[in-house]
């Protein structure tokens, strides 16, 4: 994941580099895009991380303290038998 702000349209740059999937975190939520023949198209789920719950991930990314966020997300994964 790349965290950026403002400036150049990043999707155009990523398209030129052939990046297959882009996640944009904005206003507390993720937007996903997949590169197709006509450019990037919005997607509901990641092609590469099919079981990743982006709403849960967004809640942890938005936490102020990074250490707390990582611990809380790890606990979340373990509670579901994934960690």
PDB file of N, CA and C in Angstrom:
ATOM      1  N   UNK A   1       0.859  -1.170   0.000  1.00  0.00           N
ATOM      2  CA  UNK A   1       0.000   0.000   0.000  1.00  0.00           C
ATOM      3  C   UNK A   1       0.902   1.228   0.000  1.00  0.00           C
ATOM      4  N   UNK A   2       0.528   2.217  -0.762  1.00  0.00           N
ATOM      5  CA  UNK A   2       1.249   3.475  -0.820  1.00  0.00           C
ATOM      6  C   UNK A   2       0.341   4.555  -0.261  1.00  0.00           C
ATOM      7  N   UNK A   3       0.846   5.318   0.688  1.00  0.00           N
ATOM      8  CA  UNK A   3       0.069   6.410   1.256  1.00  0.00           C
ATOM      9  C   UNK A   3       0.575   7.703   0.643  1.00  0.00           C
ATOM     10  N   UNK A   4      -0.305   8.400  -0.065  1.00  0.00           N
ATOM     11  CA  UNK A   4       0.072   9.646  -0.717  1.00  0.00           C
ATOM     12  C   UNK A   4      -1.036  10.667  -0.532  1.00  0.00           C
ATOM     13  N   UNK A   5      -0.768  11.878  -0.932  1.00  0.00           N
ATOM     14  CA  UNK A   5      -1.812  12.901  -0.870  1.00  0.00           C
ATOM     15  C   UNK A   5      -1.608  13.907  -1.986  1.00  0.00           C
ATOM     16  N   UNK A   6      -2.734  14.384  -2.517  1.00  0.00           N
ATOM     17  CA  UNK A   6      -2.726  15.471  -3.489  1.00  0.00           C
ATOM     18  C   UNK A   6      -1.871  15.237  -4.717  1.00  0.00           C
ATOM     19  N   UNK A   7      -1.812  16.261  -5.564  1.00  0.00           N
ATOM     20  CA  UNK A   7      -0.912  16.250  -6.701  1.00  0.00           C
ATOM     21  C   UNK A   7      -1.397  15.448  -7.884  1.00  0.00           C
ATOM     22  N   UNK A   8      -0.474  14.748  -8.511  1.00  0.00           N
ATOM     23  CA  UNK A   8      -0.698  13.993  -9.735  1.00  0.00           C
ATOM     24  C   UNK A   8      -1.750  12.902  -9.515  1.00  0.00           C
ATOM     25  N   UNK A   9      -2.526  12.601 -10.566  1.00  0.00           N
ATOM     26  CA  UNK A   9      -3.488  11.509 -10.499  1.00  0.00           C
ATOM     27  C   UNK A   9      -2.696  10.205 -10.402  1.00  0.00           C
ATOM     28  N   UNK A  10      -2.679   9.638  -9.217  1.00  0.00           N
ATOM     29  CA  UNK A  10      -1.856   8.447  -8.964  1.00  0.00           C
ATOM     30  C   UNK A  10      -2.287   7.250  -9.805  1.00  0.00           C
ATOM     31  N   UNK A  11      -3.580   7.132 -10.106  1.00  0.00           N
ATOM     32  CA  UNK A  11      -4.021   5.993 -10.907  1.00  0.00           C
ATOM     33  C   UNK A  11      -3.386   5.994 -12.286  1.00  0.00           C
ATOM     34  N   UNK A  12      -3.184   7.165 -12.859  1.00  0.00           N
ATOM     35  CA  UNK A  12      -2.532   7.257 -14.172  1.00  0.00           C
ATOM     36  C   UNK A  12      -1.088   6.765 -14.065  1.00  0.00           C
ATOM     37  N   UNK A  13      -0.413   7.165 -12.997  1.00  0.00           N
ATOM     38  CA  UNK A  13       0.972   6.734 -12.789  1.00  0.00           C
ATOM     39  C   UNK A  13       1.029   5.224 -12.586  1.00  0.00           C
ATOM     40  N   UNK A  14       0.165   4.693 -11.718  1.00  0.00           N
ATOM     41  CA  UNK A  14       0.160   3.252 -11.453  1.00  0.00           C
ATOM     42  C   UNK A  14      -0.197   2.455 -12.703  1.00  0.00           C
ATOM     43  N   UNK A  15      -1.122   2.991 -13.509  1.00  0.00           N
ATOM     44  CA  UNK A  15      -1.487   2.317 -14.753  1.00  0.00           C
ATOM     45  C   UNK A  15      -0.268   2.210 -15.668  1.00  0.00           C
ATOM     46  N   UNK A  16       0.492   3.293 -15.769  1.00  0.00           N
ATOM     47  CA  UNK A  16       1.700   3.289 -16.586  1.00  0.00           C
ATOM     48  C   UNK A  16       2.733   2.279 -16.111  1.00  0.00           C
ATOM     49  N   UNK A  17       2.726   2.013 -14.819  1.00  0.00           N
ATOM     50  CA  UNK A  17       3.653   1.033 -14.241  1.00  0.00           C
ATOM     51  C   UNK A  17       3.095  -0.389 -14.303  1.00  0.00           C
ATOM     52  N   UNK A  18       1.821  -0.515 -14.687  1.00  0.00           N
ATOM     53  CA  UNK A  18       1.205  -1.839 -14.781  1.00  0.00           C
ATOM     54  C   UNK A  18       0.763  -2.417 -13.456  1.00  0.00           C
ATOM     55  N   UNK A  19       0.535  -1.565 -12.468  1.00  0.00           N
ATOM     56  CA  UNK A  19       0.089  -2.039 -11.153  1.00  0.00           C
ATOM     57  C   UNK A  19      -1.323  -2.589 -11.303  1.00  0.00           C
ATOM     58  N   UNK A  20      -1.513  -3.871 -10.985  1.00  0.00           N
ATOM     59  CA  UNK A  20      -2.774  -4.566 -11.235  1.00  0.00           C
ATOM     60  C   UNK A  20      -3.908  -4.130 -10.306  1.00  0.00           C
ATOM     61  N   UNK A  21      -3.570  -3.801  -9.072  1.00  0.00           N
ATOM     62  CA  UNK A  21      -4.609  -3.464  -8.099  1.00  0.00           C
ATOM     63  C   UNK A  21      -4.129  -2.300  -7.233  1.00  0.00           C
ATOM     64  N   UNK A  22      -5.026  -1.346  -7.005  1.00  0.00           N
ATOM     65  CA  UNK A  22      -4.702  -0.177  -6.191  1.00  0.00           C
ATOM     66  C   UNK A  22      -5.758  -0.038  -5.108  1.00  0.00           C
ATOM     67  N   UNK A  23      -5.296   0.211  -3.877  1.00  0.00           N
ATOM     68  CA  UNK A  23      -6.192   0.477  -2.761  1.00  0.00           C
ATOM     69  C   UNK A  23      -5.984   1.934  -2.368  1.00  0.00           C
ATOM     70  N   UNK A  24      -7.048   2.685  -2.281  1.00  0.00           N
ATOM     71  CA  UNK A  24      -6.963   4.081  -1.860  1.00  0.00           C
ATOM     72  C   UNK A  24      -7.735   4.220  -0.550  1.00  0.00           C
ATOM     73  N   UNK A  25      -7.055   4.693   0.485  1.00  0.00           N
ATOM     74  CA  UNK A  25      -7.690   4.927   1.780  1.00  0.00           C
ATOM     75  C   UNK A  25      -7.995   6.421   1.863  1.00  0.00           C
ATOM     76  N   UNK A  26      -9.282   6.729   1.956  1.00  0.00           N
ATOM     77  CA  UNK A  26      -9.714   8.121   1.923  1.00  0.00           C
ATOM     78  C   UNK A  26     -10.991   8.261   2.743  1.00  0.00           C
ATOM     79  N   UNK A  27     -11.037   9.275   3.582  1.00  0.00           N
ATOM     80  CA  UNK A  27     -12.219   9.535   4.407  1.00  0.00           C
ATOM     81  C   UNK A  27     -12.617   8.319   5.228  1.00  0.00           C
ATOM     82  N   UNK A  28     -11.616   7.595   5.739  1.00  0.00           N
ATOM     83  CA  UNK A  28     -11.875   6.478   6.638  1.00  0.00           C
ATOM     84  C   UNK A  28     -12.309   5.188   5.974  1.00  0.00           C
ATOM     85  N   UNK A  29     -12.190   5.091   4.651  1.00  0.00           N
ATOM     86  CA  UNK A  29     -12.606   3.884   3.948  1.00  0.00           C
ATOM     87  C   UNK A  29     -11.649   3.600   2.788  1.00  0.00           C
ATOM     88  N   UNK A  30     -11.612   2.335   2.407  1.00  0.00           N
ATOM     89  CA  UNK A  30     -10.805   1.937   1.262  1.00  0.00           C
ATOM     90  C   UNK A  30     -11.658   1.913  -0.001  1.00  0.00           C
ATOM     91  N   UNK A  31     -11.064   2.354  -1.095  1.00  0.00           N
ATOM     92  CA  UNK A  31     -11.640   2.172  -2.432  1.00  0.00           C
ATOM     93  C   UNK A  31     -10.646   1.318  -3.197  1.00  0.00           C
ATOM     94  N   UNK A  32     -11.126   0.295  -3.874  1.00  0.00           N
ATOM     95  CA  UNK A  32     -10.265  -0.629  -4.603  1.00  0.00           C
ATOM     96  C   UNK A  32     -10.484  -0.480  -6.092  1.00  0.00           C
ATOM     97  N   UNK A  33      -9.389  -0.596  -6.831  1.00  0.00           N
ATOM     98  CA  UNK A  33      -9.429  -0.515  -8.285  1.00  0.00           C
ATOM     99  C   UNK A  33      -8.585  -1.632  -8.865  1.00  0.00           C
ATOM    100  N   UNK A  34      -9.077  -2.219  -9.954  1.00  0.00           N
ATOM    101  CA  UNK A  34      -8.321  -3.250 -10.659  1.00  0.00           C
ATOM    102  C   UNK A  34      -8.078  -2.783 -12.085  1.00  0.00           C
ATOM    103  N   UNK A  35      -6.856  -2.992 -12.551  1.00  0.00           N
ATOM    104  CA  UNK A  35      -6.479  -2.579 -13.893  1.00  0.00           C
ATOM    105  C   UNK A  35      -7.069  -3.534 -14.917  1.00  0.00           C
ATOM    106  N   UNK A  36      -7.816  -2.979 -15.850  1.00  0.00           N
ATOM    107  CA  UNK A  36      -8.402  -3.753 -16.946  1.00  0.00           C
ATOM    108  C   UNK A  36      -7.973  -3.167 -18.275  1.00  0.00           C
ATOM    109  N   UNK A  37      -8.555  -3.648 -19.349  1.00  0.00           N
ATOM    110  CA  UNK A  37      -8.199  -3.196 -20.694  1.00  0.00           C
ATOM    111  C   UNK A  37      -8.475  -1.711 -20.900  1.00  0.00           C
ATOM    112  N   UNK A  38      -9.492  -1.186 -20.224  1.00  0.00           N
ATOM    113  CA  UNK A  38      -9.876   0.219 -20.386  1.00  0.00           C
ATOM    114  C   UNK A  38      -9.388   1.092 -19.233  1.00  0.00           C
ATOM    115  N   UNK A  39      -8.435   0.611 -18.452  1.00  0.00           N
ATOM    116  CA  UNK A  39      -7.936   1.370 -17.309  1.00  0.00           C
ATOM    117  C   UNK A  39      -8.446   0.778 -16.011  1.00  0.00           C
ATOM    118  N   UNK A  40      -8.403   1.580 -14.954  1.00  0.00           N
ATOM    119  CA  UNK A  40      -8.813   1.083 -13.643  1.00  0.00           C
ATOM    120  C   UNK A  40     -10.325   1.100 -13.501  1.00  0.00           C
ATOM    121  N   UNK A  41     -10.840   0.017 -12.931  1.00  0.00           N
ATOM    122  CA  UNK A  41     -12.264  -0.108 -12.663  1.00  0.00           C
ATOM    123  C   UNK A  41     -12.452  -0.373 -11.176  1.00  0.00           C
ATOM    124  N   UNK A  42     -13.473   0.236 -10.553  1.00  0.00           N
ATOM    125  CA  UNK A  42     -13.725   0.011  -9.126  1.00  0.00           C
ATOM    126  C   UNK A  42     -14.093  -1.449  -8.855  1.00  0.00           C
ATOM    127  N   UNK A  43     -13.663  -1.944  -7.718  1.00  0.00           N
ATOM    128  CA  UNK A  43     -13.958  -3.311  -7.292  1.00  0.00           C
ATOM    129  C   UNK A  43     -14.425  -3.295  -5.842  1.00  0.00           C
ATOM    130  N   UNK A  44     -15.220  -4.291  -5.483  1.00  0.00           N
ATOM    131  CA  UNK A  44     -15.702  -4.439  -4.108  1.00  0.00           C
ATOM    132  C   UNK A  44     -14.712  -5.219  -3.251  1.00  0.00           C
ATOM    133  N   UNK A  45     -13.964  -6.143  -3.892  1.00  0.00           N
ATOM    134  CA  UNK A  45     -13.051  -7.021  -3.161  1.00  0.00           C
ATOM    135  C   UNK A  45     -11.709  -7.075  -3.876  1.00  0.00           C
ATOM    136  N   UNK A  46     -10.689  -7.402  -3.104  1.00  0.00           N
ATOM    137  CA  UNK A  46      -9.361  -7.551  -3.671  1.00  0.00           C
ATOM    138  C   UNK A  46      -9.259  -8.857  -4.444  1.00  0.00           C
ATOM    139  N   UNK A  47      -8.645  -8.789  -5.585  1.00  0.00           N
ATOM    140  CA  UNK A  47      -8.399  -9.993  -6.372  1.00  0.00           C
ATOM    141  C   UNK A  47      -7.354 -10.873  -5.689  1.00  0.00           C
ATOM    142  N   UNK A  48      -6.447 -10.257  -4.958  1.00  0.00           N
ATOM    143  CA  UNK A  48      -5.323 -10.969  -4.361  1.00  0.00           C
ATOM    144  C   UNK A  48      -5.558 -11.370  -2.904  1.00  0.00           C
ATOM    145  N   UNK A  49      -6.427 -10.651  -2.213  1.00  0.00           N
ATOM    146  CA  UNK A  49      -6.741 -10.928  -0.810  1.00  0.00           C
ATOM    147  C   UNK A  49      -8.254 -11.056  -0.675  1.00  0.00           C
ATOM    148  N   UNK A  50      -8.793 -12.130  -1.203  1.00  0.00           N
ATOM    149  CA  UNK A  50     -10.241 -12.308  -1.322  1.00  0.00           C
ATOM    150  C   UNK A  50     -10.989 -12.263   0.004  1.00  0.00           C
ATOM    151  N   UNK A  51     -10.364 -12.702   1.082  1.00  0.00           N
ATOM    152  CA  UNK A  51     -11.046 -12.750   2.378  1.00  0.00           C
ATOM    153  C   UNK A  51     -10.782 -11.524   3.251  1.00  0.00           C
ATOM    154  N   UNK A  52     -10.042 -10.561   2.744  1.00  0.00           N
ATOM    155  CA  UNK A  52      -9.716  -9.383   3.531  1.00  0.00           C
ATOM    156  C   UNK A  52     -10.935  -8.479   3.673  1.00  0.00           C
ATOM    157  N   UNK A  53     -11.299  -8.201   4.916  1.00  0.00           N
ATOM    158  CA  UNK A  53     -12.442  -7.334   5.213  1.00  0.00           C
ATOM    159  C   UNK A  53     -11.919  -5.895   5.293  1.00  0.00           C
ATOM    160  N   UNK A  54     -12.177  -5.125   4.258  1.00  0.00           N
ATOM    161  CA  UNK A  54     -11.629  -3.775   4.193  1.00  0.00           C
ATOM    162  C   UNK A  54     -12.281  -2.818   5.183  1.00  0.00           C
ATOM    163  N   UNK A  55     -13.488  -3.092   5.617  1.00  0.00           N
ATOM    164  CA  UNK A  55     -14.119  -2.252   6.640  1.00  0.00           C
ATOM    165  C   UNK A  55     -13.397  -2.417   7.972  1.00  0.00           C
ATOM    166  N   UNK A  56     -13.081  -3.661   8.328  1.00  0.00           N
ATOM    167  CA  UNK A  56     -12.337  -3.923   9.562  1.00  0.00           C
ATOM    168  C   UNK A  56     -10.937  -3.331   9.453  1.00  0.00           C
ATOM    169  N   UNK A  57     -10.293  -3.539   8.324  1.00  0.00           N
ATOM    170  CA  UNK A  57      -8.951  -2.990   8.123  1.00  0.00           C
ATOM    171  C   UNK A  57      -8.968  -1.467   8.242  1.00  0.00           C
ATOM    172  N   UNK A  58      -9.943  -0.828   7.636  1.00  0.00           N
ATOM    173  CA  UNK A  58     -10.045   0.637   7.684  1.00  0.00           C
ATOM    174  C   UNK A  58     -10.196   1.142   9.106  1.00  0.00           C
ATOM    175  N   UNK A  59     -10.974   0.431   9.908  1.00  0.00           N
ATOM    176  CA  UNK A  59     -11.158   0.844  11.303  1.00  0.00           C
ATOM    177  C   UNK A  59      -9.831   0.826  12.057  1.00  0.00           C
ATOM    178  N   UNK A  60      -8.980  -0.136  11.740  1.00  0.00           N
ATOM    179  CA  UNK A  60      -7.682  -0.227  12.412  1.00  0.00           C
ATOM    180  C   UNK A  60      -6.677   0.776  11.839  1.00  0.00           C
ATOM    181  N   UNK A  61      -6.710   0.980  10.541  1.00  0.00           N
ATOM    182  CA  UNK A  61      -5.811   1.953   9.915  1.00  0.00           C
ATOM    183  C   UNK A  61      -6.093   3.351  10.458  1.00  0.00           C
ATOM    184  N   UNK A  62      -7.349   3.630  10.747  1.00  0.00           N
ATOM    185  CA  UNK A  62      -7.743   4.959  11.213  1.00  0.00           C
ATOM    186  C   UNK A  62      -7.377   5.215  12.676  1.00  0.00           C
ATOM    187  N   UNK A  63      -6.962   4.175  13.395  1.00  0.00           N
ATOM    188  CA  UNK A  63      -6.597   4.361  14.805  1.00  0.00           C
ATOM    189  C   UNK A  63      -5.371   5.271  14.902  1.00  0.00           C
ATOM    190  N   UNK A  64      -5.382   6.130  15.911  1.00  0.00           N
ATOM    191  CA  UNK A  64      -4.302   7.108  16.058  1.00  0.00           C
ATOM    192  C   UNK A  64      -2.958   6.484  16.410  1.00  0.00           C
ATOM    193  N   UNK A  65      -2.962   5.521  17.294  1.00  0.00           N
ATOM    194  CA  UNK A  65      -1.716   4.910  17.756  1.00  0.00           C
ATOM    195  C   UNK A  65      -1.423   3.661  16.920  1.00  0.00           C
ATOM    196  N   UNK A  66      -0.321   3.681  16.189  1.00  0.00           N
ATOM    197  CA  UNK A  66       0.012   2.588  15.289  1.00  0.00           C
ATOM    198  C   UNK A  66       0.228   1.272  16.035  1.00  0.00           C
ATOM    199  N   UNK A  67       0.908   1.317  17.173  1.00  0.00           N
ATOM    200  CA  UNK A  67       1.135   0.092  17.941  1.00  0.00           C
ATOM    201  C   UNK A  67      -0.189  -0.515  18.402  1.00  0.00           C
ATOM    202  N   UNK A  68      -1.092   0.318  18.905  1.00  0.00           N
ATOM    203  CA  UNK A  68      -2.406  -0.166  19.321  1.00  0.00           C
ATOM    204  C   UNK A  68      -3.172  -0.747  18.145  1.00  0.00           C
ATOM    205  N   UNK A  69      -3.067  -0.105  17.011  1.00  0.00           N
ATOM    206  CA  UNK A  69      -3.777  -0.568  15.814  1.00  0.00           C
ATOM    207  C   UNK A  69      -3.286  -1.946  15.389  1.00  0.00           C
ATOM    208  N   UNK A  70      -1.973  -2.133  15.365  1.00  0.00           N
ATOM    209  CA  UNK A  70      -1.407  -3.424  14.959  1.00  0.00           C
ATOM    210  C   UNK A  70      -1.814  -4.505  15.949  1.00  0.00           C
ATOM    211  N   UNK A  71      -1.712  -4.213  17.227  1.00  0.00           N
ATOM    212  CA  UNK A  71      -2.103  -5.203  18.238  1.00  0.00           C
ATOM    213  C   UNK A  71      -3.587  -5.554  18.126  1.00  0.00           C
ATOM    214  N   UNK A  72      -4.431  -4.546  17.953  1.00  0.00           N
ATOM    215  CA  UNK A  72      -5.873  -4.779  17.863  1.00  0.00           C
ATOM    216  C   UNK A  72      -6.213  -5.581  16.608  1.00  0.00           C
ATOM    217  N   UNK A  73      -5.548  -5.284  15.504  1.00  0.00           N
ATOM    218  CA  UNK A  73      -5.823  -6.026  14.267  1.00  0.00           C
ATOM    219  C   UNK A  73      -5.340  -7.463  14.399  1.00  0.00           C
ATOM    220  N   UNK A  74      -4.180  -7.648  15.003  1.00  0.00           N
ATOM    221  CA  UNK A  74      -3.660  -9.000  15.234  1.00  0.00           C
ATOM    222  C   UNK A  74      -4.630  -9.790  16.121  1.00  0.00           C
ATOM    223  N   UNK A  75      -5.135  -9.164  17.183  1.00  0.00           N
ATOM    224  CA  UNK A  75      -6.125  -9.812  18.056  1.00  0.00           C
ATOM    225  C   UNK A  75      -7.386 -10.177  17.272  1.00  0.00           C
ATOM    226  N   UNK A  76      -7.812  -9.275  16.390  1.00  0.00           N
ATOM    227  CA  UNK A  76      -8.978  -9.542  15.543  1.00  0.00           C
ATOM    228  C   UNK A  76      -8.748 -10.783  14.687  1.00  0.00           C
ATOM    229  N   UNK A  77      -7.576 -10.858  14.049  1.00  0.00           N
ATOM    230  CA  UNK A  77      -7.260 -12.015  13.203  1.00  0.00           C
ATOM    231  C   UNK A  77      -7.217 -13.297  14.021  1.00  0.00           C
ATOM    232  N   UNK A  78      -6.559 -13.244  15.187  1.00  0.00           N
ATOM    233  CA  UNK A  78      -6.469 -14.437  16.037  1.00  0.00           C
ATOM    234  C   UNK A  78      -7.843 -14.903  16.494  1.00  0.00           C
ATOM    235  N   UNK A  79      -8.735 -13.969  16.802  1.00  0.00           N
ATOM    236  CA  UNK A  79     -10.081 -14.335  17.266  1.00  0.00           C
ATOM    237  C   UNK A  79     -10.870 -15.068  16.184  1.00  0.00           C
ATOM    238  N   UNK A  80     -10.449 -14.934  14.948  1.00  0.00           N
ATOM    239  CA  UNK A  80     -11.109 -15.605  13.831  1.00  0.00           C
ATOM    240  C   UNK A  80     -10.295 -16.780  13.302  1.00  0.00           C
ATOM    241  N   UNK A  81      -9.254 -17.155  14.077  1.00  0.00           N
ATOM    242  CA  UNK A  81      -8.426 -18.299  13.698  1.00  0.00           C
ATOM    243  C   UNK A  81      -7.522 -18.035  12.522  1.00  0.00           C
ATOM    244  N   UNK A  82      -7.237 -16.760  12.253  1.00  0.00           N
ATOM    245  CA  UNK A  82      -6.422 -16.408  11.090  1.00  0.00           C
ATOM    246  C   UNK A  82      -5.008 -15.977  11.449  1.00  0.00           C
ATOM    247  N   UNK A  83      -4.726 -15.792  12.733  1.00  0.00           N
ATOM    248  CA  UNK A  83      -3.413 -15.268  13.100  1.00  0.00           C
ATOM    249  C   UNK A  83      -2.587 -16.236  13.875  1.00  0.00           C
TER     250      UNK A  83
END
